[in-house]
CSV table of C-alpha atoms and ligand atoms in Angstrom, one decimal:
chain,number,residue,atom,x,y,z
A,1,MET,CA,-0.2,-0.1,0.1
A,2,THR,CA,1.4,3.6,-0.9
A,3,ALA,CA,-0.2,6.6,-0.7
A,4,ALA,CA,-1.1,7.8,-4.7
A,5,PRO,CA,-3.1,9.7,-6.6
A,6,PRO,CA,-7.1,9.2,-6.3
A,7,ASP,CA,-8.6,6.2,-8.5
A,8,PRO,CA,-5.6,4.3,-9.6
A,9,ALA,CA,-7.3,0.8,-10.1
A,10,PRO,CA,-7.0,-0.4,-13.8
A,11,THR,CA,-10.4,-1.5,-15.0
A,12,ARG,CA,-11.5,-4.0,-17.8
A,13,LEU,CA,-14.4,-2.2,-18.9
A,14,PRO,CA,-14.8,0.5,-21.6
A,15,THR,CA,-15.0,3.7,-19.6
A,16,ASP,CA,-18.8,4.6,-20.7
A,17,ARG,CA,-19.5,0.8,-19.1
A,18,ARG,CA,-18.1,2.3,-15.7
A,19,ALA,CA,-20.5,2.0,-12.9
A,20,PRO,CA,-20.8,4.8,-10.3
A,21,LEU,CA,-23.4,3.3,-8.1
A,22,ALA,CA,-23.5,0.1,-6.8
A,23,VAL,CA,-25.7,-2.5,-5.0
A,24,ILE,CA,-24.5,-5.4,-3.0
A,25,GLY,CA,-27.1,-8.1,-2.9
A,26,GLY,CA,-28.4,-9.9,0.6
A,27,SER,CA,-30.1,-13.2,1.3
A,28,GLY,CA,-33.1,-13.6,-1.2
A,29,ILE,CA,-31.3,-10.9,-4.1
A,30,TYR,CA,-29.1,-12.8,-6.4
A,31,ARG,CA,-29.8,-10.6,-9.4
A,32,PHE,CA,-30.8,-7.2,-9.9
A,33,LEU,CA,-31.1,-5.8,-13.3
A,34,ASP,CA,-32.0,-7.7,-16.5
A,35,ASP,CA,-29.9,-7.3,-19.2
A,36,VAL,CA,-26.1,-6.9,-17.9
A,37,THR,CA,-22.8,-7.7,-18.8
A,38,ASP,CA,-21.2,-9.9,-16.3
A,39,VAL,CA,-17.7,-9.0,-15.4
A,40,VAL,CA,-14.8,-11.7,-14.3
A,41,ILE,CA,-13.1,-9.4,-11.8
A,42,ASP,CA,-9.7,-10.8,-10.2
A,43,THR,CA,-8.3,-8.9,-7.1
A,44,PRO,CA,-5.7,-8.6,-4.8
A,45,TRP,CA,-7.7,-10.3,-1.8
A,46,GLY,CA,-8.7,-13.2,-4.3
A,47,PRO,CA,-12.1,-13.6,-6.1
A,48,PRO,CA,-15.4,-11.5,-5.0
A,49,SER,CA,-18.5,-13.9,-4.3
A,50,ALA,CA,-19.2,-13.7,-8.0
A,51,PRO,CA,-19.0,-12.0,-11.3
A,52,VAL,CA,-20.0,-8.1,-10.7
A,53,SER,CA,-23.4,-7.6,-13.4
A,54,ILE,CA,-23.0,-3.9,-15.0
A,55,GLY,CA,-26.6,-2.7,-16.3
A,56,GLN,CA,-28.8,0.0,-17.0
A,57,LEU,CA,-31.0,1.3,-14.3
A,58,GLY,CA,-32.3,4.3,-16.7
A,59,ASP,CA,-29.5,6.8,-18.0
A,60,ARG,CA,-27.5,5.3,-14.7
A,61,THR,CA,-25.0,2.5,-15.3
A,62,VAL,CA,-25.1,0.5,-11.9
A,63,ALA,CA,-22.8,-2.7,-11.0
A,64,PHE,CA,-24.5,-5.6,-8.6
A,65,LEU,CA,-22.8,-8.2,-6.5
A,66,PRO,CA,-24.5,-10.7,-4.7
A,67,ARG,CA,-22.9,-11.1,-1.4
A,68,HIS,CA,-23.3,-15.0,-0.7
A,69,GLY,CA,-22.5,-15.6,-4.2
A,70,THR,CA,-25.0,-16.5,-6.8
A,71,GLY,CA,-26.4,-19.6,-5.4
A,72,HIS,CA,-26.1,-18.5,-1.8
A,73,HIS,CA,-22.7,-20.6,-1.0
A,74,LEU,CA,-20.7,-18.3,1.1
A,75,ALA,CA,-21.8,-17.9,5.0
A,76,PRO,CA,-21.6,-14.4,6.5
A,77,HIS,CA,-18.3,-15.5,8.3
A,78,ARG,CA,-16.8,-16.7,4.7
A,79,VAL,CA,-17.7,-14.0,2.8
A,80,PRO,CA,-14.7,-12.2,0.7
A,81,TYR,CA,-15.2,-8.9,2.0
A,82,ARG,CA,-12.6,-7.0,1.0
A,83,ALA,CA,-12.4,-8.3,-2.7
A,84,ASN,CA,-16.2,-7.5,-2.7
A,85,LEU,CA,-15.5,-4.1,-2.2
A,86,TRP,CA,-12.6,-3.9,-4.5
A,87,ALA,CA,-14.3,-5.2,-7.1
A,88,LEU,CA,-17.0,-2.7,-7.1
A,89,ARG,CA,-14.2,0.1,-7.2
A,90,GLU,CA,-12.5,-1.8,-10.0
A,91,VAL,CA,-15.9,-0.9,-12.2
A,92,GLY,CA,-16.0,2.4,-11.0
A,93,ALA,CA,-18.2,2.7,-8.1
A,94,ARG,CA,-17.8,5.3,-5.7
A,95,ARG,CA,-21.5,4.6,-4.0
A,96,VAL,CA,-22.9,1.5,-2.8
A,97,TYR,CA,-26.3,0.1,-1.5
A,98,ALA,CA,-26.3,-2.6,0.7
A,99,PRO,CA,-29.3,-4.7,1.5
A,100,CYS,CA,-29.6,-7.1,4.3
A,101,ALA,CA,-31.5,-9.3,6.3
A,102,SER,CA,-31.8,-8.4,9.5
A,103,GLY,CA,-33.8,-9.6,13.0
A,104,SER,CA,-35.9,-7.1,15.1
A,105,LEU,CA,-34.9,-6.5,18.3
A,106,GLN,CA,-37.7,-3.7,19.0
A,107,PRO,CA,-41.3,-4.2,19.1
A,108,HIS,CA,-42.3,-1.3,16.8
A,109,LEU,CA,-39.8,-2.9,14.0
A,110,ALA,CA,-42.2,-5.9,12.0
A,111,PRO,CA,-41.3,-7.9,9.4
A,112,GLY,CA,-41.1,-6.9,6.3
A,113,GLU,CA,-40.5,-3.1,7.6
A,114,PHE,CA,-37.1,-1.6,6.4
A,115,VAL,CA,-34.5,-0.1,8.9
A,116,VAL,CA,-31.9,2.5,7.3
A,117,CYS,CA,-29.5,2.2,9.7
A,118,ASP,CA,-27.4,5.3,10.9
A,119,GLN,CA,-25.2,3.2,13.7
A,120,LEU,CA,-23.6,0.0,14.1
A,121,VAL,CA,-22.4,-2.0,17.0
A,122,ASP,CA,-19.5,-4.6,15.6
A,123,ARG,CA,-19.8,-7.9,17.8
A,124,THR,CA,-18.4,-10.0,15.3
A,125,SER,CA,-14.5,-11.8,15.5
A,126,GLY,CA,-11.9,-12.7,13.5
A,127,ARG,CA,-13.1,-11.5,10.2
A,128,ALA,CA,-10.5,-9.8,7.5
A,129,ASP,CA,-11.7,-6.5,8.5
A,130,THR,CA,-9.0,-3.6,7.2
A,131,TYR,CA,-6.7,-3.2,4.2
A,132,PHE,CA,-4.6,-1.4,6.1
A,133,ASP,CA,-2.8,-4.7,7.2
A,134,GLY,CA,0.8,-3.5,6.2
A,135,ASP,CA,3.4,-1.0,6.8
A,136,ILE,CA,0.6,2.0,6.5
A,137,VAL,CA,-1.0,2.8,9.3
A,138,ASN,CA,-4.4,4.4,8.7
A,139,HIS,CA,-6.8,4.8,11.1
A,140,VAL,CA,-10.2,5.8,9.1
A,141,SER,CA,-13.4,7.9,10.7
A,142,PHE,CA,-15.9,5.9,11.3
A,143,ALA,CA,-18.0,7.6,14.1
A,144,GLU,CA,-20.8,8.0,11.5
A,145,PRO,CA,-20.5,4.6,9.7
A,146,TYR,CA,-23.0,5.2,6.8
A,147,CYS,CA,-23.3,7.6,4.0
A,148,PRO,CA,-25.8,10.6,4.8
A,149,GLU,CA,-26.3,11.3,1.4
A,150,LEU,CA,-27.7,7.8,0.6
A,151,ARG,CA,-29.3,7.2,3.8
A,152,GLN,CA,-31.4,10.8,3.0
A,153,ALA,CA,-32.0,9.4,-1.0
A,154,VAL,CA,-33.4,6.1,0.6
A,155,VAL,CA,-35.6,7.6,3.4
A,156,GLU,CA,-37.1,9.8,0.5
A,157,ALA,CA,-37.6,7.2,-1.9
A,158,GLY,CA,-39.5,5.3,1.1
A,159,ALA,CA,-42.1,7.8,1.5
A,160,GLU,CA,-43.6,6.7,-1.3
A,161,ALA,CA,-42.6,2.5,-0.9
A,162,GLU,CA,-45.8,0.2,-0.2
A,163,THR,CA,-43.9,-0.7,3.0
A,164,ARG,CA,-42.6,1.5,5.8
A,165,VAL,CA,-38.9,2.3,5.9
A,166,HIS,CA,-37.6,3.9,9.2
A,167,ASP,CA,-35.2,6.2,9.3
A,168,GLY,CA,-32.3,5.5,11.7
A,169,GLY,CA,-31.3,3.0,14.0
A,170,THR,CA,-28.5,0.9,15.4
A,171,VAL,CA,-27.4,-2.9,13.5
A,172,VAL,CA,-25.5,-5.0,16.0
A,173,VAL,CA,-23.8,-7.2,14.0
A,174,ILE,CA,-23.2,-10.8,15.1
A,175,GLN,CA,-20.5,-13.3,14.0
A,176,GLY,CA,-22.8,-16.2,13.1
A,177,PRO,CA,-23.5,-18.3,11.4
A,178,ARG,CA,-25.7,-19.3,14.3
A,179,PHE,CA,-28.2,-16.8,15.5
A,180,SER,CA,-28.7,-15.0,18.7
A,181,THR,CA,-29.2,-16.7,22.1
A,182,ARG,CA,-32.6,-15.0,24.2
A,183,ALA,CA,-29.9,-13.7,26.7
A,184,GLU,CA,-27.9,-12.3,23.8
A,185,SER,CA,-31.1,-10.7,22.2
A,186,GLN,CA,-32.7,-9.2,25.3
A,187,TRP,CA,-28.7,-7.8,25.9
A,188,PHE,CA,-29.5,-6.2,22.7
A,189,ARG,CA,-32.7,-4.9,22.8
A,190,GLY,CA,-32.0,-3.7,26.5
A,191,ASN,CA,-28.9,-1.6,24.9
A,192,GLY,CA,-31.2,0.3,22.8
A,193,TRP,CA,-30.5,-1.4,19.8
A,194,ASP,CA,-32.6,-2.1,16.6
A,195,VAL,CA,-31.7,-4.7,14.6
A,196,VAL,CA,-29.4,-7.7,14.3
A,197,ASN,CA,-27.0,-8.7,10.9
A,198,MET,CA,-24.3,-10.9,10.5
A,199,THR,CA,-22.9,-9.0,7.6
A,200,GLN,CA,-22.8,-5.1,7.7
A,201,TYR,CA,-19.2,-5.4,9.4
A,202,PRO,CA,-16.6,-5.6,8.2
A,203,GLU,CA,-18.5,-4.1,4.8
A,204,ALA,CA,-19.3,-1.1,5.7
A,205,LEU,CA,-15.8,-0.3,7.2
A,206,LEU,CA,-14.4,-1.9,3.8
A,207,ALA,CA,-16.2,1.0,2.1
A,208,ARG,CA,-15.0,3.5,4.2
A,209,GLU,CA,-11.1,2.7,4.0
A,210,LEU,CA,-11.9,2.4,-0.2
A,211,GLY,CA,-13.4,5.9,0.3
A,212,LEU,CA,-16.8,4.6,-1.0
A,213,CYS,CA,-20.1,5.9,0.0
A,214,TYR,CA,-22.1,3.2,1.7
A,215,ALA,CA,-25.7,2.5,3.2
A,216,GLY,CA,-27.2,-0.3,4.8
A,217,ILE,CA,-30.9,-0.8,4.3
A,218,ALA,CA,-32.3,-3.2,6.9
A,219,LEU,CA,-35.0,-6.2,5.6
A,220,ILE,CA,-36.8,-6.8,8.9
A,221,THR,CA,-37.0,-11.1,8.4
A,222,ASP,CA,-38.2,-12.1,12.0
A,223,TRP,CA,-38.4,-11.1,15.7
A,224,ASP,CA,-34.9,-12.7,16.4
A,225,ALA,CA,-35.1,-14.3,19.5
A,226,GLY,CA,-38.4,-12.9,20.3
A,227,VAL,CA,-39.8,-10.0,22.0
A,228,GLU,CA,-40.1,-9.8,26.1
A,229,GLY,CA,-43.5,-10.4,26.9
A,230,ASP,CA,-45.2,-11.4,23.6
A,231,PRO,CA,-44.9,-15.3,23.7
A,232,SER,CA,-47.0,-15.3,20.4
A,233,LEU,CA,-43.8,-13.8,18.3
A,234,PRO,CA,-42.2,-16.7,17.3
A,235,THR,CA,-38.4,-16.9,17.3
A,236,VAL,CA,-35.9,-17.1,14.0
A,237,THR,CA,-35.5,-19.6,11.9
A,238,GLN,CA,-33.4,-19.8,8.4
A,239,THR,CA,-36.6,-21.1,6.8
A,240,ASP,CA,-38.3,-17.9,7.6
A,241,VAL,CA,-35.4,-15.5,7.2
A,242,PHE,CA,-35.2,-16.9,3.7
A,243,ALA,CA,-38.9,-16.9,3.0
A,244,VAL,CA,-39.2,-13.7,4.2
A,245,MET,CA,-36.6,-12.0,1.9
A,246,GLU,CA,-37.8,-13.5,-1.1
A,247,ALA,CA,-41.6,-12.4,-0.4
A,248,ASN,CA,-40.4,-8.7,0.2
A,249,ALA,CA,-37.3,-9.3,-2.6
A,250,HIS,CA,-39.5,-6.9,-5.4
A,251,HIS,CA,-39.9,-4.4,-2.3
A,252,VAL,CA,-36.2,-4.5,-2.2
A,253,ARG,CA,-35.7,-3.8,-5.6
A,254,ASN,CA,-38.5,-1.1,-5.8
A,255,LEU,CA,-36.7,0.7,-2.7
A,256,LEU,CA,-33.5,0.6,-4.3
A,257,PHE,CA,-34.3,1.9,-7.8
A,258,ALA,CA,-36.3,4.6,-6.5
A,259,ALA,CA,-33.2,5.6,-4.2
A,260,LEU,CA,-30.4,5.1,-6.9
A,261,ASP,CA,-32.8,7.1,-9.2
A,262,ARG,CA,-32.5,9.8,-6.7
A,263,VAL,CA,-29.3,9.8,-5.2
A,264,GLY,CA,-26.3,12.3,-6.7
A,265,LEU,CA,-23.5,10.8,-8.9
A,266,GLU,CA,-21.4,13.4,-7.3
A,267,PRO,CA,-21.1,13.0,-3.6
A,268,GLY,CA,-21.2,15.8,-1.3
A,269,CYS,CA,-20.6,14.0,1.4
A,270,GLY,CA,-17.1,13.8,3.7
A,271,CYS,CA,-17.0,9.2,3.3
A,272,ALA,CA,-13.9,10.1,0.6
A,273,ALA,CA,-12.2,12.3,3.1
A,274,ALA,CA,-12.7,10.0,5.9
A,275,THR,CA,-9.5,8.0,4.0
A,276,ASN,CA,-7.2,10.7,5.5
A,277,GLY,CA,-6.1,11.1,1.8
A,278,VAL,CA,-4.6,7.5,1.8
A,279,VAL,CA,-5.6,5.6,-1.5
A,280,VAL,CA,-5.1,1.6,-1.3
A,281,THR,CA,-3.6,0.3,-4.0
A,282,ALA,CA,-2.0,-3.1,-3.4
A,283,PRO,CA,-1.9,-5.4,-0.1
A,284,GLY,CA,0.8,-6.1,2.1
A,285,GLY,CA,2.3,-2.2,2.7
B,301,ZN,ZN1,-21.0,9.5,1.1
């Protein structure tokens, strides 16, 4: 890694197919746009979860990458997060939306609804969670883990959505692949955290280290380990999560279409500046 001029990454795409916007699809979202060009990208961090699909949304070119692979063969702790964000930057992405399946920790957040998170708590362990793993020391700003402009665009888009979109919330990211115990879930809820997920970390941080804008959109699929005082609400199962994601895939897609159409292509936020001017160019340092 060395400090270098911005945007040094080579691309195999013609410049008119560079995609300034990107989506990382979560469980149940394995394709996003029709009539796409699939681009195989090899990165210094290994292969990404799948080829990157480049397609058009109106006059906007959008890249898509399914986080868990096209056949959902990658568990949350095995997702190649560094390769994924790197691959999206290689095709020109500067702004990334990341829908993700999440459990509700609070009674007012119901399955089928969205939470546009504004804070994150990391409870993962052992994941490769930085590009600064060599001789370069760089402490990026992460106090605000999500891009305010991407958040605003999706919240505004949510005003016209068929399902409820909550503005703000804290996601606690667990290591998985198991779900939480009832005690853990009660602890998370007692801390005031809103949803639980397995992939927002280190994805959000790695986007920040590359200077990319990033926003997580949590689709609530379940009540996690239940809601205290209401035994009628079932606890989470894998079958339920996948079923709710698939049943709501069109809501996810429609919300993203509206947000991608609305968001600016020239960032006016501070996400890129949070890298302290350091551009990651290769592993090892
Ligand atoms: Zn931003």
